PDB file of C-alpha atoms in Angstrom:
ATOM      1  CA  UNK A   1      39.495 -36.269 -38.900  1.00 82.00           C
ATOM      2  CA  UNK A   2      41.891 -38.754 -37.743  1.00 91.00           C
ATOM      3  CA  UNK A   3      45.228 -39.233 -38.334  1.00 92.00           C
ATOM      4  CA  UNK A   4      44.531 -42.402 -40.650  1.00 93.00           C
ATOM      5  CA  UNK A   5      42.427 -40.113 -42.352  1.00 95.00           C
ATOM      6  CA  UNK A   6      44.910 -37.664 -43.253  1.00 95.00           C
ATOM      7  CA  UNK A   7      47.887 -40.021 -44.076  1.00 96.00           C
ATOM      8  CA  UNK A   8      45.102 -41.627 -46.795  1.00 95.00           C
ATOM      9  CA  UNK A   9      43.990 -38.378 -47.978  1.00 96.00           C
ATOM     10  CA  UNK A  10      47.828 -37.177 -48.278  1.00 96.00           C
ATOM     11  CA  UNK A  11      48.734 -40.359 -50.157  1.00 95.00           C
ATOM     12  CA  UNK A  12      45.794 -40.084 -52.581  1.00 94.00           C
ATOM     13  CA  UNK A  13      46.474 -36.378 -53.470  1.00 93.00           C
ATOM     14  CA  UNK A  14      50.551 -37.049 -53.992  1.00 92.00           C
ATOM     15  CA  UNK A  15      49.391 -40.355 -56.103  1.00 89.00           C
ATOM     16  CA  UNK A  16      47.162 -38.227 -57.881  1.00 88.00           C
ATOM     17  CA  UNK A  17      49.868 -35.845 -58.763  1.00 85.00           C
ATOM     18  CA  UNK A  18      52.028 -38.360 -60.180  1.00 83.00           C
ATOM     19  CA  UNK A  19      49.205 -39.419 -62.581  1.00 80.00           C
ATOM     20  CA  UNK A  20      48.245 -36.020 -63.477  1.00 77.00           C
ATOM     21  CA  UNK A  21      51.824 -35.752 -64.424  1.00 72.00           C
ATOM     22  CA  UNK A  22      51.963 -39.238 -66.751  1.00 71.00           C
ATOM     23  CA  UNK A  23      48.640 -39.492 -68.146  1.00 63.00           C
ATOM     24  CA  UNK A  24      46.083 -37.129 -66.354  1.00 69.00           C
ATOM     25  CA  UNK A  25      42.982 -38.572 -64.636  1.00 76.00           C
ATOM     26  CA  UNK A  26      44.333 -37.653 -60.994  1.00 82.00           C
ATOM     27  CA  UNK A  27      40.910 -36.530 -60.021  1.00 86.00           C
ATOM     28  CA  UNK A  28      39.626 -39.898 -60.192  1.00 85.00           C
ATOM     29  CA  UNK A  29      41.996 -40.945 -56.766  1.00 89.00           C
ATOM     30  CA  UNK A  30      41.254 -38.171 -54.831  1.00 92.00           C
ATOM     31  CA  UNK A  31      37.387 -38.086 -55.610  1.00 91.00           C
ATOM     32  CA  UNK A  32      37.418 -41.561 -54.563  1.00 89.00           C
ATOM     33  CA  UNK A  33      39.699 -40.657 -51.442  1.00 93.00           C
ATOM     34  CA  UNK A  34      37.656 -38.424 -50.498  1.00 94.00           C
ATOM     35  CA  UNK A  35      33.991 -40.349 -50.657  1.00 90.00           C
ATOM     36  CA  UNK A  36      35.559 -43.369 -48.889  1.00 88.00           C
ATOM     37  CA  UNK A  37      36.956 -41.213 -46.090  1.00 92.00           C
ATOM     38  CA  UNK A  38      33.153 -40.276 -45.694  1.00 91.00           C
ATOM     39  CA  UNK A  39      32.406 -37.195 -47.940  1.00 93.00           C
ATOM     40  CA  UNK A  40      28.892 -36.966 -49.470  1.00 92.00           C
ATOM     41  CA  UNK A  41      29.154 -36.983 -52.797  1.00 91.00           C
ATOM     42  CA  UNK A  42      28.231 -33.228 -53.759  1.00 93.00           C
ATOM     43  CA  UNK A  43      31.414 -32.170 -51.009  1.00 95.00           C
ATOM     44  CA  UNK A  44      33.986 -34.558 -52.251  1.00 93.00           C
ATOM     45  CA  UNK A  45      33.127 -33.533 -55.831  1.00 92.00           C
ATOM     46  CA  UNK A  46      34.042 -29.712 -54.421  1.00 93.00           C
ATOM     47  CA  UNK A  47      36.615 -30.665 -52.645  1.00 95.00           C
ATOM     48  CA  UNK A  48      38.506 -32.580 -55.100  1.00 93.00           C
ATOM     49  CA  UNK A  49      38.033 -29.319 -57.335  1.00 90.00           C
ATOM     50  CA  UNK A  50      40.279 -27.397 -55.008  1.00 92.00           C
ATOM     51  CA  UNK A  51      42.706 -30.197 -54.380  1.00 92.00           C
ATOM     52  CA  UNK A  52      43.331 -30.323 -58.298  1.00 88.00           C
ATOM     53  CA  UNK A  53      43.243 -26.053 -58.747  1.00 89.00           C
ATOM     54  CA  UNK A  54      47.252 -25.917 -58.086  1.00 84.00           C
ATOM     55  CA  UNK A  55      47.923 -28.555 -60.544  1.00 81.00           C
ATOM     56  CA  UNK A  56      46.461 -26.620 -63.110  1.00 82.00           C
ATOM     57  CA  UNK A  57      48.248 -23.223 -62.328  1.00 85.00           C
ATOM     58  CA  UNK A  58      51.755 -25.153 -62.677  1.00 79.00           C
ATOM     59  CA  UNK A  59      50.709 -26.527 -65.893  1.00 77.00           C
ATOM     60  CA  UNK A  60      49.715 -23.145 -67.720  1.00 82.00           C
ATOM     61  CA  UNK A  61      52.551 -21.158 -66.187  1.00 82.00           C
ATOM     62  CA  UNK A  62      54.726 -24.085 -67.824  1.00 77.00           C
ATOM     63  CA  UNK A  63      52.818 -23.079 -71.065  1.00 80.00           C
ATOM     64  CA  UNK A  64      52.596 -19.271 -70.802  1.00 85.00           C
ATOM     65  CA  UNK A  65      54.770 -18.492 -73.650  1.00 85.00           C
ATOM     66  CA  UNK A  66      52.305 -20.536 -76.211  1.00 82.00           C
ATOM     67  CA  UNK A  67      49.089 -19.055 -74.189  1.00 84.00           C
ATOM     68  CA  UNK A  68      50.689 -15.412 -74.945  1.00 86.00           C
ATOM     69  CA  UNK A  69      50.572 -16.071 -78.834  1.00 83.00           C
ATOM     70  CA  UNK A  70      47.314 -16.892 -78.738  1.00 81.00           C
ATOM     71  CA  UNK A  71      45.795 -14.895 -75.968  1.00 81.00           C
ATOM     72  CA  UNK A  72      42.871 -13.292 -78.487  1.00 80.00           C
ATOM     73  CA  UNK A  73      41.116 -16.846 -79.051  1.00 80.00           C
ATOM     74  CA  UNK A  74      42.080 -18.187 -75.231  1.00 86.00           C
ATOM     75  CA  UNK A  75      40.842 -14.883 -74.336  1.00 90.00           C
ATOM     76  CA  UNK A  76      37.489 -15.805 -75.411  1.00 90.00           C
ATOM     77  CA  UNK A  77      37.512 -19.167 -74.706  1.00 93.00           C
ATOM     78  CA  UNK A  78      37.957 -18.273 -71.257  1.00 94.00           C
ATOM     79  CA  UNK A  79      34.744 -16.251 -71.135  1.00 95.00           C
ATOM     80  CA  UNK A  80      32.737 -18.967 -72.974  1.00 96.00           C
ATOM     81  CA  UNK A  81      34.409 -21.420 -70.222  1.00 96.00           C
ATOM     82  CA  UNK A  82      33.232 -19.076 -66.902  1.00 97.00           C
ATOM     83  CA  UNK A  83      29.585 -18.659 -67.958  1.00 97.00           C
ATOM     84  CA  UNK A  84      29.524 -22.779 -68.861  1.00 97.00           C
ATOM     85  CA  UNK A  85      31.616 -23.557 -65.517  1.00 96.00           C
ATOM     86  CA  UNK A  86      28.776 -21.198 -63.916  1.00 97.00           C
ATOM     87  CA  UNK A  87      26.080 -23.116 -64.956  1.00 97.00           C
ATOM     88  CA  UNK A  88      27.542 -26.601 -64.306  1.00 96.00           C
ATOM     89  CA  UNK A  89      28.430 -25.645 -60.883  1.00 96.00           C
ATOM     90  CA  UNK A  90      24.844 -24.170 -59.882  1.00 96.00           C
ATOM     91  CA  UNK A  91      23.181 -27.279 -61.322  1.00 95.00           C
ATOM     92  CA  UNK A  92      25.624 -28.631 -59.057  1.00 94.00           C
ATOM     93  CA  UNK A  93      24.513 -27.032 -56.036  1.00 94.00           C
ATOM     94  CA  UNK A  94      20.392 -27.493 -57.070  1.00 94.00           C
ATOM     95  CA  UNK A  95      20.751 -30.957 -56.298  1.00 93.00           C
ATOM     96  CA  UNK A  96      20.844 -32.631 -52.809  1.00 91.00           C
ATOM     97  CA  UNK A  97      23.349 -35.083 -52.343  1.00 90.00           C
ATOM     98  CA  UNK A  98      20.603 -38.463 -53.303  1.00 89.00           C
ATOM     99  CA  UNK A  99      20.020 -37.016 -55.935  1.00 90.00           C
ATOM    100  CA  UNK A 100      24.228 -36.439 -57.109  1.00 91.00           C
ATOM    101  CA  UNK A 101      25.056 -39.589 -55.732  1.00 86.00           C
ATOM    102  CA  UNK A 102      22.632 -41.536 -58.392  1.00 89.00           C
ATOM    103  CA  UNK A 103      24.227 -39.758 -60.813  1.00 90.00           C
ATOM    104  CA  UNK A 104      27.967 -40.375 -60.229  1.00 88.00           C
ATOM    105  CA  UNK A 105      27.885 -44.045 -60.966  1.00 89.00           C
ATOM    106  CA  UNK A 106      27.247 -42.883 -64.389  1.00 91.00           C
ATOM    107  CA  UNK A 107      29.455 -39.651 -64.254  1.00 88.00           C
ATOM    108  CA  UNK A 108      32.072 -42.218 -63.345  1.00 86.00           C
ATOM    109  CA  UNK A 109      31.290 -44.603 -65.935  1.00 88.00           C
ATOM    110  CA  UNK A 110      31.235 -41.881 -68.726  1.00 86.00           C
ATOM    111  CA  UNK A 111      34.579 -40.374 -67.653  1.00 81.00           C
ATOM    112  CA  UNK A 112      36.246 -43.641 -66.760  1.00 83.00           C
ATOM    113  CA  UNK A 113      35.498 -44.495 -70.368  1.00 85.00           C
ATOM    114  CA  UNK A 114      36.286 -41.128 -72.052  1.00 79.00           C
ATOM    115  CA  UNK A 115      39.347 -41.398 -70.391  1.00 75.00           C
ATOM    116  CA  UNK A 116      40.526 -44.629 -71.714  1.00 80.00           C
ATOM    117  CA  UNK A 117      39.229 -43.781 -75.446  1.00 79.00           C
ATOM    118  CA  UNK A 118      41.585 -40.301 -74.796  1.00 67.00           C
ATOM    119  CA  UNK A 119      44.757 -41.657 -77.197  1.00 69.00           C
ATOM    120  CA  UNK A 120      42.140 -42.683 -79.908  1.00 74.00           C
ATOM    121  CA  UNK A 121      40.152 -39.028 -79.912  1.00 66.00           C
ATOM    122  CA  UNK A 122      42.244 -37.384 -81.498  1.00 60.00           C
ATOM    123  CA  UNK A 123      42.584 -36.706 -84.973  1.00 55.00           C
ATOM    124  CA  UNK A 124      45.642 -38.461 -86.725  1.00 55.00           C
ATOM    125  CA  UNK A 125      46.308 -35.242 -88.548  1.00 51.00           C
ATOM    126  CA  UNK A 126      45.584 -31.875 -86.825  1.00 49.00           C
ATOM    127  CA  UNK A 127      44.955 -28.976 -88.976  1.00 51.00           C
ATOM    128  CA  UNK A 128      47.274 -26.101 -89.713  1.00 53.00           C
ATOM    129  CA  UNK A 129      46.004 -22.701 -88.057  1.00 55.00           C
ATOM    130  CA  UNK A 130      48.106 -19.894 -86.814  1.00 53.00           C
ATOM    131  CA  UNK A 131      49.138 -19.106 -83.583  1.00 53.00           C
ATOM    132  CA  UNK A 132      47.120 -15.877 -83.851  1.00 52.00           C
ATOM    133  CA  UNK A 133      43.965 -17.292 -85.540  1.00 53.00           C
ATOM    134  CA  UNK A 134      41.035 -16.334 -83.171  1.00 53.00           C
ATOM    135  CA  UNK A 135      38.578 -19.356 -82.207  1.00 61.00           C
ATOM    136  CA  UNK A 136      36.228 -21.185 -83.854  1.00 72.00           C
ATOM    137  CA  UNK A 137      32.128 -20.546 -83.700  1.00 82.00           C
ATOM    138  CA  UNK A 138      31.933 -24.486 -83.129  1.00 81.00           C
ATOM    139  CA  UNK A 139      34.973 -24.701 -81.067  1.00 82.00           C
ATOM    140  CA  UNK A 140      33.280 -21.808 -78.713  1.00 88.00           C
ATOM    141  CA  UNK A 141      29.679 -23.787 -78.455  1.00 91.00           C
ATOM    142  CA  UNK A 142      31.411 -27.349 -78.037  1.00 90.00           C
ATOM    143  CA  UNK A 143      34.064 -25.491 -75.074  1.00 93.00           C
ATOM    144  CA  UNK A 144      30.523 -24.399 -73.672  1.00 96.00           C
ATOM    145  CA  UNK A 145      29.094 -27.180 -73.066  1.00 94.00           C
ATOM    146  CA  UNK A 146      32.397 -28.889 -71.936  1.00 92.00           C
ATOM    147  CA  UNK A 147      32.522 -26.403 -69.614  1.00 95.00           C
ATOM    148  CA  UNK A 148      29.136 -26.754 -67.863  1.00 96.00           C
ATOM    149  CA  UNK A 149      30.446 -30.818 -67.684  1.00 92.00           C
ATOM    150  CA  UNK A 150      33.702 -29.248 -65.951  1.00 91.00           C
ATOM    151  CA  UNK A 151      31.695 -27.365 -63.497  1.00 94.00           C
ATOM    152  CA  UNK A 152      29.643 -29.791 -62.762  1.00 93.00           C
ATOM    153  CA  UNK A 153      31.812 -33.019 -62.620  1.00 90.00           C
ATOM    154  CA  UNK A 154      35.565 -32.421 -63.063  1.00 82.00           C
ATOM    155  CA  UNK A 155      36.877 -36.068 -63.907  1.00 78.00           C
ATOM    156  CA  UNK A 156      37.434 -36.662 -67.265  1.00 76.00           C
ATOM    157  CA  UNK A 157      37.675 -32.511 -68.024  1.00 83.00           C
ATOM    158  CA  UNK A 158      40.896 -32.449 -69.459  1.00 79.00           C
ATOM    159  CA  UNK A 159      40.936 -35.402 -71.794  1.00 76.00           C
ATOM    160  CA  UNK A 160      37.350 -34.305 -73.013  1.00 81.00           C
ATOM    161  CA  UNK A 161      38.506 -30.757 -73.521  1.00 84.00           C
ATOM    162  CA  UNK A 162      41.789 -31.742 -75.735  1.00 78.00           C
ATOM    163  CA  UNK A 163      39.683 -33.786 -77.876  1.00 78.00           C
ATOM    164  CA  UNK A 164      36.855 -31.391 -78.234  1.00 82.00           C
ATOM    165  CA  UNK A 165      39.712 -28.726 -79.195  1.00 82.00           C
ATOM    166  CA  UNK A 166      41.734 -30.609 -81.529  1.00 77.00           C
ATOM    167  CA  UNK A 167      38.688 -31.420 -83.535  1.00 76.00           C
ATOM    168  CA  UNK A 168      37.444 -27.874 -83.529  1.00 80.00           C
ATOM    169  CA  UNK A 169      40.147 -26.339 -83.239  1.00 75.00           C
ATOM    170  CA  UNK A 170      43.393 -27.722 -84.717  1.00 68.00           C
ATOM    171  CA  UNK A 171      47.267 -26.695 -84.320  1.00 68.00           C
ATOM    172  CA  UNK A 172      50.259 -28.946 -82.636  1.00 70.00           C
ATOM    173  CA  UNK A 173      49.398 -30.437 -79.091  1.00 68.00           C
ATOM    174  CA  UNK A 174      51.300 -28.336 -77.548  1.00 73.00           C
ATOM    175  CA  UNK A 175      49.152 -25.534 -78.480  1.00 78.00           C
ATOM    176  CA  UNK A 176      45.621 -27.457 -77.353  1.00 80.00           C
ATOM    177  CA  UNK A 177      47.544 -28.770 -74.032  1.00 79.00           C
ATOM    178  CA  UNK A 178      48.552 -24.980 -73.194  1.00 83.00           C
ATOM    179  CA  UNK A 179      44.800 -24.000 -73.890  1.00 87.00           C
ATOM    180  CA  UNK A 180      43.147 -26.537 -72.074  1.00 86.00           C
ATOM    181  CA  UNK A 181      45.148 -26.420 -69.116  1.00 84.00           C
ATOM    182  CA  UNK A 182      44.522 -22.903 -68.891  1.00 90.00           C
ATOM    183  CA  UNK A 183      40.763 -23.380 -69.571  1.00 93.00           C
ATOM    184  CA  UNK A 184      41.061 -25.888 -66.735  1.00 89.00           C
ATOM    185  CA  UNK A 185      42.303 -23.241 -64.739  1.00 91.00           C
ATOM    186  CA  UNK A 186      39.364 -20.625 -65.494  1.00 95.00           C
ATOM    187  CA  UNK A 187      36.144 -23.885 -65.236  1.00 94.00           C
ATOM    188  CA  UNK A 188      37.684 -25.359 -62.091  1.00 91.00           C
ATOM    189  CA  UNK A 189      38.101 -20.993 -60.507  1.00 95.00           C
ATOM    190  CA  UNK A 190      34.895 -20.574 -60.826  1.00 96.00           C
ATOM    191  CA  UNK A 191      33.494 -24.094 -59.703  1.00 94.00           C
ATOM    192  CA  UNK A 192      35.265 -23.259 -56.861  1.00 94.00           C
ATOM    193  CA  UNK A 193      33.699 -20.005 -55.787  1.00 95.00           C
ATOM    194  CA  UNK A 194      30.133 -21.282 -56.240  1.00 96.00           C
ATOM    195  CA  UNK A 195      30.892 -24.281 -54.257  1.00 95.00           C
ATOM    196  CA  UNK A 196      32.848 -22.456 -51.448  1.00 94.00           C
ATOM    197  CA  UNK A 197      30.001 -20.342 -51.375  1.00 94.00           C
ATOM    198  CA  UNK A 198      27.506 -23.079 -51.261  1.00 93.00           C
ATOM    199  CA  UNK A 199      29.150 -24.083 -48.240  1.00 93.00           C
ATOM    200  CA  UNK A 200      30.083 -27.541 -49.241  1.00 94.00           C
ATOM    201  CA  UNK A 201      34.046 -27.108 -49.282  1.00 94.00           C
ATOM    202  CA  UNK A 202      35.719 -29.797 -46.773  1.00 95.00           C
ATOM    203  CA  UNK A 203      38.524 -27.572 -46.174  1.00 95.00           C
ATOM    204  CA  UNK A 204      40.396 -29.427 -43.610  1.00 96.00           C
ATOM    205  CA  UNK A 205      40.549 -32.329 -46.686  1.00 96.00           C
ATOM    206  CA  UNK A 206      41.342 -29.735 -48.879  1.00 95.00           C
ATOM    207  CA  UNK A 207      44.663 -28.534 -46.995  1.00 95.00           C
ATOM    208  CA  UNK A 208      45.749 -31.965 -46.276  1.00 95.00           C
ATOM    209  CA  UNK A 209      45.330 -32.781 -50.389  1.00 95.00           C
ATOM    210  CA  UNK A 210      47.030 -29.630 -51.599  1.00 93.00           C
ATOM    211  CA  UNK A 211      50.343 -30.307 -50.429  1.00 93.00           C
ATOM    212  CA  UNK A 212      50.511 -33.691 -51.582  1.00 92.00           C
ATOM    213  CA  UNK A 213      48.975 -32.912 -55.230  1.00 89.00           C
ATOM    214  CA  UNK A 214      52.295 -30.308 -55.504  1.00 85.00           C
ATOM    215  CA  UNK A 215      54.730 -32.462 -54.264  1.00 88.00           C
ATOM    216  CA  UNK A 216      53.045 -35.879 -56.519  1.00 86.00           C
ATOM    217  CA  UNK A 217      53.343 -32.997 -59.421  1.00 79.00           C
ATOM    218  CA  UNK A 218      56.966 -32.772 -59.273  1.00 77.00           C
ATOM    219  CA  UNK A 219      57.652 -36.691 -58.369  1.00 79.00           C
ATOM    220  CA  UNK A 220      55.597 -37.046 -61.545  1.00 73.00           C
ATOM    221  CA  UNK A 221      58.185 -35.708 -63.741  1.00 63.00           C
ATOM    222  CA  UNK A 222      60.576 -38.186 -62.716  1.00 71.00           C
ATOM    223  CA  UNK A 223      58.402 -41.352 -62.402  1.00 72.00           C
ATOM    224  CA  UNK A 224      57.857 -40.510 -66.033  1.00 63.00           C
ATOM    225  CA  UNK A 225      60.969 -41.366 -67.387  1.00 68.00           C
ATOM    226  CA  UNK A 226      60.460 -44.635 -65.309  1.00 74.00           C
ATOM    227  CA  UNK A 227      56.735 -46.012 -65.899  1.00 73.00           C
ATOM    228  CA  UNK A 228      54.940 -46.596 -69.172  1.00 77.00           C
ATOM    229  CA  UNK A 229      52.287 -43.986 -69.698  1.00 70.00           C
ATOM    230  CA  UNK A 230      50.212 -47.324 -70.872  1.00 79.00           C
ATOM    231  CA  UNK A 231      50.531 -48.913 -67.387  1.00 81.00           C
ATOM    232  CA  UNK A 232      49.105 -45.487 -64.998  1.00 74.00           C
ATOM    233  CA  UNK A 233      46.273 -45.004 -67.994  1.00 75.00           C
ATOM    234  CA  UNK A 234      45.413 -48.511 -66.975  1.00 83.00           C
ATOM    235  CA  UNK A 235      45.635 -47.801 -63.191  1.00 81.00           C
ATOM    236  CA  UNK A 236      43.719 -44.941 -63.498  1.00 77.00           C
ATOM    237  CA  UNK A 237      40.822 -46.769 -65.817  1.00 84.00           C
ATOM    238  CA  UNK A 238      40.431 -49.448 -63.308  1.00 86.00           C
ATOM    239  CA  UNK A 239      40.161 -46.880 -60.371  1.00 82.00           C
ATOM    240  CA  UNK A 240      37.292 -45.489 -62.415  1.00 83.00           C
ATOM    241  CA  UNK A 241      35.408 -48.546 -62.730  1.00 88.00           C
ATOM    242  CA  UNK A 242      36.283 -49.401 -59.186  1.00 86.00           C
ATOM    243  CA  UNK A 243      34.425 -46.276 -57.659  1.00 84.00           C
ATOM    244  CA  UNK A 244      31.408 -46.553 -60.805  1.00 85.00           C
ATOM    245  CA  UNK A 245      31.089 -50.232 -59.215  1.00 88.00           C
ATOM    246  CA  UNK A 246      31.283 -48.799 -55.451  1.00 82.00           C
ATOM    247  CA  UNK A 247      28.379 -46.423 -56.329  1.00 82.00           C
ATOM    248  CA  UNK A 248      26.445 -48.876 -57.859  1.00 86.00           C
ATOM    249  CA  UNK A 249      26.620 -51.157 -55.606  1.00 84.00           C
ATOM    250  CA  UNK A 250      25.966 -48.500 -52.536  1.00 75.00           C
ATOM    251  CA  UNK A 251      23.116 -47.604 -54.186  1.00 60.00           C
TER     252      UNK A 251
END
């Protein structure tokens, strides 16, 4: 790896940091970062998995008073979430990297536009539940099959899974946020243990990404007194079409 290399793949993990912190879709930059420093597809997809994990962790310790008032239903969520993030990741792992890379065009595509529609999914009027209500049955099927998606393509994860949970699920956003981030947590743990086990982990890319995803985490707070959340959701959209058109077009 040279040391261009690792100054790029340093910048894109801080930048994607910062976003994570505004508006979410960080994995989007250091996916990308990590394809056009060489990666095949099926190792930068891993990769980026680990880059993202301490992100996560920050988030739901921020959160851990809400998660402890509801830790019956996340309780089982979690569960629901390991045995989908299983499954995605495996299906992962069946394919060879021709057969990923045709797909992540469309991943791309699908994510880059789920991620723009995120403000508009929703509901203008959550339900009332109680912090102690246990889970849905349709909130646990629809958090399975999010969770296979999560294991087996992380971008767009978090904006699908507060969607899917505020329609299922109901209660104030900061009780969905706290439960999908530490959802996010549980999918992305066990993504990571297949694919480390797989053998497809760049971890060199990994450590140089880590540190700069922490440290864009915490500049994040402050740029977001500073930028418009409307501006880095932009950013972040036309990244996503950027890299859908890169794979298309590298066929």
């Amino acid at each position: 790896m040279t040391f261009i290399t690792v100054v790029i793949l340093f910048v894109a993990g801080f930048l994607s940091g910062v976003v994570n912190a505004i508006a979410g879709g960080g994995t989007f930059l250091t996916f990308g970062a990590l394809t056009m420093a060489g990666l095949p597809p099926i190792s930068a997809n891993a990769t980026s998995s680990i880059a993202q994990f301490p992100g996560y962790i920050t988030s739901t310790w921020a959160y851990i008073k809400d998660i402890r008032l509801m830790w019956r239903g996340a309780l089982a969520f979690a569960v629901i979430s390991a045995v989908g993030a299983l499954i995605g990741s495996l299906f992962l792992l069946s394919l060879d990297n021709v057969s990923f890379g045709a797909l992540v065009p469309w991943l791309l595509l699908a994510a880059t536009a789920l991620f723009a529609a995120g403000p508009w999914l929703r509901p203008a009027k959550l339900a009332d539940r109680p912090e102690g209500a246990p889970s849905s049955l349709a909130g646990r099927i629809v958090q399975f099959f999010t969770a296979i998606y999560g294991g087996f393509f992380g971008a767009g994860m978090g904006v699908m899974m507060l969607a899917t949970l505020g329609l299922t699920e109901g209660g104030d956003y900061h009780r969905l946020n706290a439960l999908k981030n530490m959802l996010s947590i549980v999918i992305a743990a066990v993504a990571i243990v297949i694919f480390a086990s797989g053998g497809v982990v760049a971890w060199t890319a990994a450590a140089v990404m880590v540190p700069g995803v922490a440290l864009g985490g915490y500049a994040g707070v402050w740029t977001a007194r500073r930028v418009p959340q409307s501006i880095v959701r932009a950013l972040v959209v036309a990244i996503g079409l950027f890299l859908a058109f890169y794979y298309f077009t590298r066929g």
